[in-house]
mmCIF file with all atom_site columns, N, CA and C in Angstrom:
data_model
loop_
_atom_site.group_PDB
_atom_site.id
_atom_site.type_symbol
_atom_site.label_atom_id
_atom_site.label_alt_id
_atom_site.label_comp_id
_atom_site.label_asym_id
_atom_site.label_entity_id
_atom_site.label_seq_id
_atom_site.pdbx_PDB_ins_code
_atom_site.Cartn_x
_atom_site.Cartn_y
_atom_site.Cartn_z
_atom_site.occupancy
_atom_site.B_iso_or_equiv
_atom_site.pdbx_formal_charge
_atom_site.auth_seq_id
_atom_site.auth_comp_id
_atom_site.auth_asym_id
_atom_site.auth_atom_id
_atom_site.pdbx_PDB_model_num
ATOM 1   N N  . PRO A 1 1  ? 18.562  -6.684 -3.983  1.00 46.00 ? 12 PRO A N  1
ATOM 2   C CA . PRO A 1 1  ? 19.334  -5.235 -3.683  1.00 46.00 ? 12 PRO A CA 1
ATOM 3   C C  . PRO A 1 1  ? 18.665  -4.563 -4.928  1.00 46.00 ? 12 PRO A C  1
ATOM 4   N N  . ARG A 1 2  ? 17.915  -3.102 -4.627  1.00 53.00 ? 13 ARG A N  1
ATOM 5   C CA . ARG A 1 2  ? 18.077  -2.295 -5.534  1.00 53.00 ? 13 ARG A CA 1
ATOM 6   C C  . ARG A 1 2  ? 18.533  -1.645 -6.345  1.00 53.00 ? 13 ARG A C  1
ATOM 7   N N  . PRO A 1 3  ? 18.771  -1.547 -7.128  1.00 50.00 ? 14 PRO A N  1
ATOM 8   C CA . PRO A 1 3  ? 19.783  -0.906 -9.267  1.00 50.00 ? 14 PRO A CA 1
ATOM 9   C C  . PRO A 1 3  ? 19.262  0.753  -8.311  1.00 50.00 ? 14 PRO A C  1
ATOM 10  N N  . LYS A 1 4  ? 21.457  1.363  -8.574  1.00 55.00 ? 15 LYS A N  1
ATOM 11  C CA . LYS A 1 4  ? 21.266  1.909  -7.692  1.00 55.00 ? 15 LYS A CA 1
ATOM 12  C C  . LYS A 1 4  ? 20.427  3.931  -8.628  1.00 55.00 ? 15 LYS A C  1
ATOM 13  N N  . ASN A 1 5  ? 20.300  3.203  -10.241 1.00 58.00 ? 16 ASN A N  1
ATOM 14  C CA . ASN A 1 5  ? 19.830  4.236  -10.425 1.00 58.00 ? 16 ASN A CA 1
ATOM 15  C C  . ASN A 1 5  ? 18.181  3.498  -10.947 1.00 58.00 ? 16 ASN A C  1
ATOM 16  N N  . ASP A 1 6  ? 16.741  4.229  -9.995  1.00 59.00 ? 17 ASP A N  1
ATOM 17  C CA . ASP A 1 6  ? 15.333  3.573  -10.306 1.00 59.00 ? 17 ASP A CA 1
ATOM 18  C C  . ASP A 1 6  ? 15.040  3.906  -11.789 1.00 59.00 ? 17 ASP A C  1
ATOM 19  N N  . ALA A 1 7  ? 15.675  5.107  -12.833 1.00 66.00 ? 18 ALA A N  1
ATOM 20  C CA . ALA A 1 7  ? 15.086  4.772  -14.154 1.00 66.00 ? 18 ALA A CA 1
ATOM 21  C C  . ALA A 1 7  ? 15.448  3.133  -14.373 1.00 66.00 ? 18 ALA A C  1
ATOM 22  N N  . ALA A 1 8  ? 16.547  2.299  -14.162 1.00 81.00 ? 19 ALA A N  1
ATOM 23  C CA . ALA A 1 8  ? 16.861  1.178  -14.601 1.00 81.00 ? 19 ALA A CA 1
ATOM 24  C C  . ALA A 1 8  ? 15.126  0.391  -14.405 1.00 81.00 ? 19 ALA A C  1
ATOM 25  N N  . CYS A 1 9  ? 14.789  0.469  -13.111 1.00 88.00 ? 20 CYS A N  1
ATOM 26  C CA . CYS A 1 9  ? 13.763  -0.433 -12.701 1.00 88.00 ? 20 CYS A CA 1
ATOM 27  C C  . CYS A 1 9  ? 12.252  -0.775 -13.508 1.00 88.00 ? 20 CYS A C  1
ATOM 28  N N  . ARG A 1 10 ? 12.027  -1.640 -13.716 1.00 93.00 ? 21 ARG A N  1
ATOM 29  C CA . ARG A 1 10 ? 10.593  -1.833 -14.588 1.00 93.00 ? 21 ARG A CA 1
ATOM 30  C C  . ARG A 1 10 ? 9.529   -1.576 -13.799 1.00 93.00 ? 21 ARG A C  1
ATOM 31  N N  . HIS A 1 11 ? 7.677   -1.297 -13.863 1.00 94.00 ? 22 HIS A N  1
ATOM 32  C CA . HIS A 1 11 ? 7.606   -1.979 -13.111 1.00 94.00 ? 22 HIS A CA 1
ATOM 33  C C  . HIS A 1 11 ? 5.796   -2.508 -13.977 1.00 94.00 ? 22 HIS A C  1
ATOM 34  N N  . ARG A 1 12 ? 5.268   -3.080 -12.737 1.00 97.00 ? 23 ARG A N  1
ATOM 35  C CA . ARG A 1 12 ? 4.271   -4.338 -13.498 1.00 97.00 ? 23 ARG A CA 1
ATOM 36  C C  . ARG A 1 12 ? 3.323   -3.842 -12.749 1.00 97.00 ? 23 ARG A C  1
ATOM 37  N N  . LEU A 1 13 ? 1.643   -3.268 -13.368 1.00 97.00 ? 24 LEU A N  1
ATOM 38  C CA . LEU A 1 13 ? 0.593   -2.492 -12.626 1.00 97.00 ? 24 LEU A CA 1
ATOM 39  C C  . LEU A 1 13 ? 0.176   -3.645 -11.515 1.00 97.00 ? 24 LEU A C  1
ATOM 40  N N  . LEU A 1 14 ? -0.199  -3.849 -11.204 1.00 97.00 ? 25 LEU A N  1
ATOM 41  C CA . LEU A 1 14 ? -0.901  -4.837 -10.769 1.00 97.00 ? 25 LEU A CA 1
ATOM 42  C C  . LEU A 1 14 ? -2.173  -4.530 -10.240 1.00 97.00 ? 25 LEU A C  1
ATOM 43  N N  . ALA A 1 15 ? -2.581  -3.702 -9.468  1.00 97.00 ? 26 ALA A N  1
ATOM 44  C CA . ALA A 1 15 ? -4.063  -2.839 -9.375  1.00 97.00 ? 26 ALA A CA 1
ATOM 45  C C  . ALA A 1 15 ? -4.106  -1.153 -9.070  1.00 97.00 ? 26 ALA A C  1
ATOM 46  N N  . ARG A 1 16 ? -5.052  -0.414 -9.456  1.00 97.00 ? 27 ARG A N  1
ATOM 47  C CA . ARG A 1 16 ? -5.514  0.284  -9.785  1.00 97.00 ? 27 ARG A CA 1
ATOM 48  C C  . ARG A 1 16 ? -6.280  0.793  -9.024  1.00 97.00 ? 27 ARG A C  1
ATOM 49  N N  . GLY A 1 17 ? -6.520  2.309  -8.437  1.00 96.00 ? 28 GLY A N  1
ATOM 50  C CA . GLY A 1 17 ? -8.442  2.724  -8.647  1.00 96.00 ? 28 GLY A CA 1
ATOM 51  C C  . GLY A 1 17 ? -7.663  4.479  -8.757  1.00 96.00 ? 28 GLY A C  1
ATOM 52  N N  . ASP A 1 18 ? -9.360  4.661  -8.185  1.00 96.00 ? 29 ASP A N  1
ATOM 53  C CA . ASP A 1 18 ? -9.154  6.675  -8.615  1.00 96.00 ? 29 ASP A CA 1
ATOM 54  C C  . ASP A 1 18 ? -8.059  6.749  -7.701  1.00 96.00 ? 29 ASP A C  1
ATOM 55  N N  . SER A 1 19 ? -7.905  6.945  -6.586  1.00 96.00 ? 30 SER A N  1
ATOM 56  C CA . SER A 1 19 ? -6.737  7.418  -5.787  1.00 96.00 ? 30 SER A CA 1
ATOM 57  C C  . SER A 1 19 ? -5.119  7.034  -5.582  1.00 96.00 ? 30 SER A C  1
ATOM 58  N N  . HIS A 1 20 ? -5.097  6.174  -6.063  1.00 96.00 ? 31 HIS A N  1
ATOM 59  C CA . HIS A 1 20 ? -3.747  4.957  -5.901  1.00 96.00 ? 31 HIS A CA 1
ATOM 60  C C  . HIS A 1 20 ? -3.714  4.247  -7.114  1.00 96.00 ? 31 HIS A C  1
ATOM 61  N N  . GLN A 1 21 ? -2.357  3.205  -6.912  1.00 97.00 ? 32 GLN A N  1
ATOM 62  C CA . GLN A 1 21 ? -2.019  1.907  -7.948  1.00 97.00 ? 32 GLN A CA 1
ATOM 63  C C  . GLN A 1 21 ? -0.761  1.506  -7.005  1.00 97.00 ? 32 GLN A C  1
ATOM 64  N N  . ILE A 1 22 ? -0.995  -0.161 -7.671  1.00 97.00 ? 33 ILE A N  1
ATOM 65  C CA . ILE A 1 22 ? 0.180   -0.779 -6.766  1.00 97.00 ? 33 ILE A CA 1
ATOM 66  C C  . ILE A 1 22 ? 0.605   -1.164 -8.030  1.00 97.00 ? 33 ILE A C  1
ATOM 67  N N  . THR A 1 23 ? 2.616   -0.832 -8.139  1.00 97.00 ? 34 THR A N  1
ATOM 68  C CA . THR A 1 23 ? 3.024   -1.901 -8.959  1.00 97.00 ? 34 THR A CA 1
ATOM 69  C C  . THR A 1 23 ? 4.150   -3.146 -8.546  1.00 97.00 ? 34 THR A C  1
ATOM 70  N N  . LEU A 1 24 ? 4.169   -3.773 -9.287  1.00 97.00 ? 35 LEU A N  1
ATOM 71  C CA . LEU A 1 24 ? 5.774   -4.792 -8.755  1.00 97.00 ? 35 LEU A CA 1
ATOM 72  C C  . LEU A 1 24 ? 6.733   -3.933 -9.559  1.00 97.00 ? 35 LEU A C  1
ATOM 73  N N  . CYS A 1 25 ? 8.299   -3.707 -9.032  1.00 95.00 ? 36 CYS A N  1
ATOM 74  C CA . CYS A 1 25 ? 9.237   -3.484 -9.201  1.00 95.00 ? 36 CYS A CA 1
ATOM 75  C C  . CYS A 1 25 ? 9.905   -3.956 -9.472  1.00 95.00 ? 36 CYS A C  1
ATOM 76  N N  . SER A 1 26 ? 10.682  -4.232 -10.773 1.00 94.00 ? 37 SER A N  1
ATOM 77  C CA . SER A 1 26 ? 12.006  -5.243 -11.071 1.00 94.00 ? 37 SER A CA 1
ATOM 78  C C  . SER A 1 26 ? 12.376  -5.799 -10.228 1.00 94.00 ? 37 SER A C  1
ATOM 79  N N  . CYS A 1 27 ? 13.146  -4.479 -9.388  1.00 93.00 ? 38 CYS A N  1
ATOM 80  C CA . CYS A 1 27 ? 13.534  -5.285 -8.219  1.00 93.00 ? 38 CYS A CA 1
ATOM 81  C C  . CYS A 1 27 ? 13.158  -5.883 -6.951  1.00 93.00 ? 38 CYS A C  1
ATOM 82  N N  . GLY A 1 28 ? 11.815  -6.021 -7.058  1.00 94.00 ? 39 GLY A N  1
ATOM 83  C CA . GLY A 1 28 ? 11.726  -6.720 -6.075  1.00 94.00 ? 39 GLY A CA 1
ATOM 84  C C  . GLY A 1 28 ? 10.514  -6.409 -5.272  1.00 94.00 ? 39 GLY A C  1
ATOM 85  N N  . SER A 1 29 ? 10.192  -5.133 -4.672  1.00 96.00 ? 40 SER A N  1
ATOM 86  C CA . SER A 1 29 ? 9.895   -4.508 -4.061  1.00 96.00 ? 40 SER A CA 1
ATOM 87  C C  . SER A 1 29 ? 8.360   -3.949 -5.274  1.00 96.00 ? 40 SER A C  1
ATOM 88  N N  . ILE A 1 30 ? 7.860   -4.159 -4.084  1.00 97.00 ? 41 ILE A N  1
ATOM 89  C CA . ILE A 1 30 ? 6.369   -3.458 -4.030  1.00 97.00 ? 41 ILE A CA 1
ATOM 90  C C  . ILE A 1 30 ? 5.680   -2.150 -3.576  1.00 97.00 ? 41 ILE A C  1
ATOM 91  N N  . HIS A 1 31 ? 5.364   -0.826 -5.055  1.00 97.00 ? 42 HIS A N  1
ATOM 92  C CA . HIS A 1 31 ? 5.290   0.202  -4.768  1.00 97.00 ? 42 HIS A CA 1
ATOM 93  C C  . HIS A 1 31 ? 3.606   0.420  -4.778  1.00 97.00 ? 42 HIS A C  1
ATOM 94  N N  . LEU A 1 32 ? 3.340   1.214  -3.557  1.00 97.00 ? 43 LEU A N  1
ATOM 95  C CA . LEU A 1 32 ? 2.005   1.346  -3.124  1.00 97.00 ? 43 LEU A CA 1
ATOM 96  C C  . LEU A 1 32 ? 2.204   3.183  -3.409  1.00 97.00 ? 43 LEU A C  1
ATOM 97  N N  . THR A 1 33 ? 1.411   3.757  -4.461  1.00 97.00 ? 44 THR A N  1
ATOM 98  C CA . THR A 1 33 ? 1.198   4.799  -4.898  1.00 97.00 ? 44 THR A CA 1
ATOM 99  C C  . THR A 1 33 ? -0.643  5.512  -4.093  1.00 97.00 ? 44 THR A C  1
ATOM 100 N N  . VAL A 1 34 ? -0.181  6.542  -3.176  1.00 96.00 ? 45 VAL A N  1
ATOM 101 C CA . VAL A 1 34 ? -1.297  7.040  -3.069  1.00 96.00 ? 45 VAL A CA 1
ATOM 102 C C  . VAL A 1 34 ? -1.816  8.786  -3.173  1.00 96.00 ? 45 VAL A C  1
ATOM 103 N N  . ARG A 1 35 ? -1.856  8.739  -3.770  1.00 96.00 ? 46 ARG A N  1
ATOM 104 C CA . ARG A 1 35 ? -2.180  10.223 -4.776  1.00 96.00 ? 46 ARG A CA 1
ATOM 105 C C  . ARG A 1 35 ? -0.870  10.798 -4.977  1.00 96.00 ? 46 ARG A C  1
ATOM 106 N N  . ASN A 1 36 ? 0.293   11.220 -4.309  1.00 95.00 ? 47 ASN A N  1
ATOM 107 C CA . ASN A 1 36 ? 1.780   11.591 -4.733  1.00 95.00 ? 47 ASN A CA 1
ATOM 108 C C  . ASN A 1 36 ? 2.195   11.540 -3.288  1.00 95.00 ? 47 ASN A C  1
ATOM 109 N N  . VAL A 1 37 ? 2.259   10.014 -2.757  1.00 97.00 ? 48 VAL A N  1
ATOM 110 C CA . VAL A 1 37 ? 3.223   9.383  -1.968  1.00 97.00 ? 48 VAL A CA 1
ATOM 111 C C  . VAL A 1 37 ? 2.956   7.967  -2.419  1.00 97.00 ? 48 VAL A C  1
ATOM 112 N N  . THR A 1 38 ? 4.330   7.533  -2.183  1.00 96.00 ? 49 THR A N  1
ATOM 113 C CA . THR A 1 38 ? 4.749   6.412  -2.851  1.00 96.00 ? 49 THR A CA 1
ATOM 114 C C  . THR A 1 38 ? 5.126   5.817  -1.759  1.00 96.00 ? 49 THR A C  1
ATOM 115 N N  . LEU A 1 39 ? 5.086   4.472  -1.557  1.00 96.00 ? 50 LEU A N  1
ATOM 116 C CA . LEU A 1 39 ? 5.607   3.041  0.067   1.00 96.00 ? 50 LEU A CA 1
ATOM 117 C C  . LEU A 1 39 ? 6.533   2.766  -0.954  1.00 96.00 ? 50 LEU A C  1
ATOM 118 N N  . ARG A 1 40 ? 7.188   1.709  -0.659  1.00 96.00 ? 51 ARG A N  1
ATOM 119 C CA . ARG A 1 40 ? 8.275   1.530  -1.129  1.00 96.00 ? 51 ARG A CA 1
ATOM 120 C C  . ARG A 1 40 ? 8.324   -0.057 0.128   1.00 96.00 ? 51 ARG A C  1
ATOM 121 N N  . LEU A 1 41 ? 7.788   -0.923 -0.388  1.00 97.00 ? 52 LEU A N  1
ATOM 122 C CA . LEU A 1 41 ? 7.673   -1.774 0.666   1.00 97.00 ? 52 LEU A CA 1
ATOM 123 C C  . LEU A 1 41 ? 8.041   -3.535 -0.278  1.00 97.00 ? 52 LEU A C  1
ATOM 124 N N  . THR A 1 42 ? 8.297   -4.478 0.840   1.00 97.00 ? 53 THR A N  1
ATOM 125 C CA . THR A 1 42 ? 8.642   -5.893 0.680   1.00 97.00 ? 53 THR A CA 1
ATOM 126 C C  . THR A 1 42 ? 7.948   -6.392 0.665   1.00 97.00 ? 53 THR A C  1
ATOM 127 N N  . PRO A 1 43 ? 7.952   -7.260 0.125   1.00 96.00 ? 54 PRO A N  1
ATOM 128 C CA . PRO A 1 43 ? 6.763   -8.240 -0.231  1.00 96.00 ? 54 PRO A CA 1
ATOM 129 C C  . PRO A 1 43 ? 5.469   -8.569 1.269   1.00 96.00 ? 54 PRO A C  1
ATOM 130 N N  . GLU A 1 44 ? 6.402   -8.892 1.607   1.00 97.00 ? 55 GLU A N  1
ATOM 131 C CA . GLU A 1 44 ? 6.362   -8.835 2.980   1.00 97.00 ? 55 GLU A CA 1
ATOM 132 C C  . GLU A 1 44 ? 5.925   -8.170 3.781   1.00 97.00 ? 55 GLU A C  1
ATOM 133 N N  . GLU A 1 45 ? 6.053   -6.470 3.970   1.00 97.00 ? 56 GLU A N  1
ATOM 134 C CA . GLU A 1 45 ? 5.455   -5.186 4.565   1.00 97.00 ? 56 GLU A CA 1
ATOM 135 C C  . GLU A 1 45 ? 4.275   -4.648 4.021   1.00 97.00 ? 56 GLU A C  1
ATOM 136 N N  . PHE A 1 46 ? 4.220   -5.659 2.315   1.00 97.00 ? 57 PHE A N  1
ATOM 137 C CA . PHE A 1 46 ? 2.895   -5.091 2.053   1.00 97.00 ? 57 PHE A CA 1
ATOM 138 C C  . PHE A 1 46 ? 2.109   -6.039 2.214   1.00 97.00 ? 57 PHE A C  1
ATOM 139 N N  . ALA A 1 47 ? 2.540   -7.314 2.303   1.00 97.00 ? 58 ALA A N  1
ATOM 140 C CA . ALA A 1 47 ? 1.507   -8.039 3.177   1.00 97.00 ? 58 ALA A CA 1
ATOM 141 C C  . ALA A 1 47 ? 0.754   -7.898 4.463   1.00 97.00 ? 58 ALA A C  1
ATOM 142 N N  . GLY A 1 48 ? 1.740   -7.634 4.875   1.00 97.00 ? 59 GLY A N  1
ATOM 143 C CA . GLY A 1 48 ? 1.562   -7.237 6.409   1.00 97.00 ? 59 GLY A CA 1
ATOM 144 C C  . GLY A 1 48 ? 0.371   -5.727 6.255   1.00 97.00 ? 59 GLY A C  1
ATOM 145 N N  . MET A 1 49 ? 0.417   -4.536 5.720   1.00 96.00 ? 60 MET A N  1
ATOM 146 C CA . MET A 1 49 ? -0.231  -3.758 5.366   1.00 96.00 ? 60 MET A CA 1
ATOM 147 C C  . MET A 1 49 ? -1.465  -3.288 4.989   1.00 96.00 ? 60 MET A C  1
ATOM 148 N N  . ALA A 1 50 ? -1.757  -4.688 3.480   1.00 96.00 ? 61 ALA A N  1
ATOM 149 C CA . ALA A 1 50 ? -2.837  -5.651 3.083   1.00 96.00 ? 61 ALA A CA 1
ATOM 150 C C  . ALA A 1 50 ? -3.739  -5.712 4.569   1.00 96.00 ? 61 ALA A C  1
ATOM 151 N N  . SER A 1 51 ? -3.500  -6.768 4.889   1.00 96.00 ? 62 SER A N  1
ATOM 152 C CA . SER A 1 51 ? -3.831  -7.310 6.231   1.00 96.00 ? 62 SER A CA 1
ATOM 153 C C  . SER A 1 51 ? -4.915  -6.592 7.107   1.00 96.00 ? 62 SER A C  1
ATOM 154 N N  . SER A 1 52 ? -3.831  -5.381 7.551   1.00 96.00 ? 63 SER A N  1
ATOM 155 C CA . SER A 1 52 ? -3.896  -4.508 8.400   1.00 96.00 ? 63 SER A CA 1
ATOM 156 C C  . SER A 1 52 ? -5.044  -3.366 7.975   1.00 96.00 ? 63 SER A C  1
ATOM 157 N N  . VAL A 1 53 ? -5.394  -3.414 6.052   1.00 93.00 ? 64 VAL A N  1
ATOM 158 C CA . VAL A 1 53 ? -6.195  -2.535 5.794   1.00 93.00 ? 64 VAL A CA 1
ATOM 159 C C  . VAL A 1 53 ? -7.255  -2.931 5.434   1.00 93.00 ? 64 VAL A C  1
ATOM 160 N N  . SER A 1 54 ? -7.429  -4.238 5.389   1.00 93.00 ? 65 SER A N  1
ATOM 161 C CA . SER A 1 54 ? -8.660  -5.411 5.338   1.00 93.00 ? 65 SER A CA 1
ATOM 162 C C  . SER A 1 54 ? -9.425  -5.080 6.588   1.00 93.00 ? 65 SER A C  1
ATOM 163 N N  . ARG A 1 55 ? -8.713  -5.417 7.860   1.00 91.00 ? 66 ARG A N  1
ATOM 164 C CA . ARG A 1 55 ? -9.362  -5.245 9.056   1.00 91.00 ? 66 ARG A CA 1
ATOM 165 C C  . ARG A 1 55 ? -9.719  -3.754 9.479   1.00 91.00 ? 66 ARG A C  1
ATOM 166 N N  . ALA A 1 56 ? -9.059  -2.859 8.686   1.00 89.00 ? 67 ALA A N  1
ATOM 167 C CA . ALA A 1 56 ? -9.823  -1.208 9.352   1.00 89.00 ? 67 ALA A CA 1
ATOM 168 C C  . ALA A 1 56 ? -10.841 -0.981 8.313   1.00 89.00 ? 67 ALA A C  1
ATOM 169 N N  . ALA A 1 57 ? -11.184 -1.646 7.405   1.00 88.00 ? 68 ALA A N  1
ATOM 170 C CA . ALA A 1 57 ? -11.710 -0.984 5.722   1.00 88.00 ? 68 ALA A CA 1
ATOM 171 C C  . ALA A 1 57 ? -12.723 -2.602 7.003   1.00 88.00 ? 68 ALA A C  1
ATOM 172 N N  . GLY A 1 58 ? -13.377 -3.278 7.643   1.00 88.00 ? 69 GLY A N  1
ATOM 173 C CA . GLY A 1 58 ? -13.703 -4.534 8.048   1.00 88.00 ? 69 GLY A CA 1
ATOM 174 C C  . GLY A 1 58 ? -14.652 -3.569 9.365   1.00 88.00 ? 69 GLY A C  1
ATOM 175 N N  . GLU A 1 59 ? -13.532 -3.000 9.924   1.00 84.00 ? 70 GLU A N  1
ATOM 176 C CA . GLU A 1 59 ? -13.841 -2.249 10.783  1.00 84.00 ? 70 GLU A CA 1
ATOM 177 C C  . GLU A 1 59 ? -15.036 -1.170 10.427  1.00 84.00 ? 70 GLU A C  1
ATOM 178 N N  . LEU A 1 60 ? -14.925 -0.122 9.228   1.00 83.00 ? 71 LEU A N  1
ATOM 179 C CA . LEU A 1 60 ? -15.614 0.750  8.751   1.00 83.00 ? 71 LEU A CA 1
ATOM 180 C C  . LEU A 1 60 ? -16.786 0.013  8.505   1.00 83.00 ? 71 LEU A C  1
ATOM 181 N N  . LEU A 1 61 ? -17.082 -1.216 7.961   1.00 80.00 ? 72 LEU A N  1
ATOM 182 C CA . LEU A 1 61 ? -18.362 -0.901 7.363   1.00 80.00 ? 72 LEU A CA 1
ATOM 183 C C  . LEU A 1 61 ? -19.212 -2.186 8.343   1.00 80.00 ? 72 LEU A C  1
ATOM 184 N N  . GLN A 1 62 ? -18.371 -2.063 9.912   1.00 80.00 ? 73 GLN A N  1
ATOM 185 C CA . GLN A 1 62 ? -19.442 -2.187 10.881  1.00 80.00 ? 73 GLN A CA 1
ATOM 186 C C  . GLN A 1 62 ? -19.975 -0.925 11.686  1.00 80.00 ? 73 GLN A C  1
ATOM 187 N N  . ASP A 1 63 ? -21.433 -1.451 12.314  1.00 56.00 ? 74 ASP A N  1
ATOM 188 C CA . ASP A 1 63 ? -22.164 0.099  12.997  1.00 56.00 ? 74 ASP A CA 1
ATOM 189 C C  . ASP A 1 63 ? -20.574 0.677  13.303  1.00 56.00 ? 74 ASP A C  1
ATOM 190 N N  . ALA A 1 64 ? -21.046 2.240  13.137  1.00 57.00 ? 75 ALA A N  1
ATOM 191 C CA . ALA A 1 64 ? -20.206 3.960  13.392  1.00 57.00 ? 75 ALA A CA 1
ATOM 192 C C  . ALA A 1 64 ? -19.789 3.586  14.995  1.00 57.00 ? 75 ALA A C  1
ATOM 193 N N  . PRO A 1 65 ? -20.464 3.102  15.648  1.00 57.00 ? 76 PRO A N  1
ATOM 194 C CA . PRO A 1 65 ? -20.442 3.373  17.268  1.00 57.00 ? 76 PRO A CA 1
ATOM 195 C C  . PRO A 1 65 ? -19.563 2.165  17.183  1.00 57.00 ? 76 PRO A C  1
ATOM 196 N N  . ALA A 1 66 ? -19.419 1.611  17.260  1.00 53.00 ? 77 ALA A N  1
ATOM 197 C CA . ALA A 1 66 ? -17.945 0.437  17.755  1.00 53.00 ? 77 ALA A CA 1
ATOM 198 C C  . ALA A 1 66 ? -16.359 0.747  17.135  1.00 53.00 ? 77 ALA A C  1
ATOM 199 N N  . VAL A 1 67 ? -16.188 1.902  15.943  1.00 53.00 ? 78 VAL A N  1
ATOM 200 C CA . VAL A 1 67 ? -15.464 1.950  15.382  1.00 53.00 ? 78 VAL A CA 1
ATOM 201 C C  . VAL A 1 67 ? -15.297 3.648  15.968  1.00 53.00 ? 78 VAL A C  1
ATOM 202 N N  . THR A 1 68 ? -16.523 4.494  16.539  1.00 58.00 ? 79 THR A N  1
ATOM 203 C CA . THR A 1 68 ? -15.408 5.302  17.743  1.00 58.00 ? 79 THR A CA 1
ATOM 204 C C  . THR A 1 68 ? -15.431 4.424  18.986  1.00 58.00 ? 79 THR A C  1
ATOM 205 N N  . ASP A 1 69 ? -15.348 4.082  19.031  1.00 60.00 ? 80 ASP A N  1
ATOM 206 C CA . ASP A 1 69 ? -15.504 3.368  21.161  1.00 60.00 ? 80 ASP A CA 1
ATOM 207 C C  . ASP A 1 69 ? -13.377 2.938  20.498  1.00 60.00 ? 80 ASP A C  1
ATOM 208 N N  . GLY A 1 70 ? -13.117 2.806  19.317  1.00 62.00 ? 81 GLY A N  1
ATOM 209 C CA . GLY A 1 70 ? -11.975 2.103  19.363  1.00 62.00 ? 81 GLY A CA 1
ATOM 210 C C  . GLY A 1 70 ? -10.756 3.566  18.868  1.00 62.00 ? 81 GLY A C  1
ATOM 211 N N  . TRP A 1 71 ? -10.551 4.494  19.440  1.00 61.00 ? 82 TRP A N  1
ATOM 212 C CA . TRP A 1 71 ? -9.921  6.110  19.021  1.00 61.00 ? 82 TRP A CA 1
ATOM 213 C C  . TRP A 1 71 ? -8.810  5.691  19.892  1.00 61.00 ? 82 TRP A C  1
ATOM 214 N N  . LEU A 1 72 ? -8.009  6.725  19.140  1.00 61.00 ? 83 LEU A N  1
ATOM 215 C CA . LEU A 1 72 ? -6.296  5.920  19.648  1.00 61.00 ? 83 LEU A CA 1
ATOM 216 C C  . LEU A 1 72 ? -6.169  7.769  20.796  1.00 61.00 ? 83 LEU A C  1
ATOM 217 N N  . ASN A 1 73 ? -5.434  7.609  21.935  1.00 52.00 ? 84 ASN A N  1
ATOM 218 C CA . ASN A 1 73 ? -5.255  8.700  22.303  1.00 52.00 ? 84 ASN A CA 1
ATOM 219 C C  . ASN A 1 73 ? -4.281  9.480  21.767  1.00 52.00 ? 84 ASN A C  1
#
C-alpha cells in the first residue's frame, strides 16, 4: 500500500533520457515521467507498457509505409 503522504516516499532512479525518467518508489510503484506528466504504475503495468513501447518502436524502425497502413480510426 502507498503511504498517505507522498513526501514519505523515496525514489531510486532506474533510467533517464532527455525528456523522461523512470524511478522505483519505496512504496513499490514505478513512476514514469515524460516532461511534466507522471504515470504511477505497478511493476506488472510498467512491464506491459514497456513491451508495447518496444513493439511500437520496432514498427517505427521498419519501412514508413508499413506504419501508415495501421492507422487507427
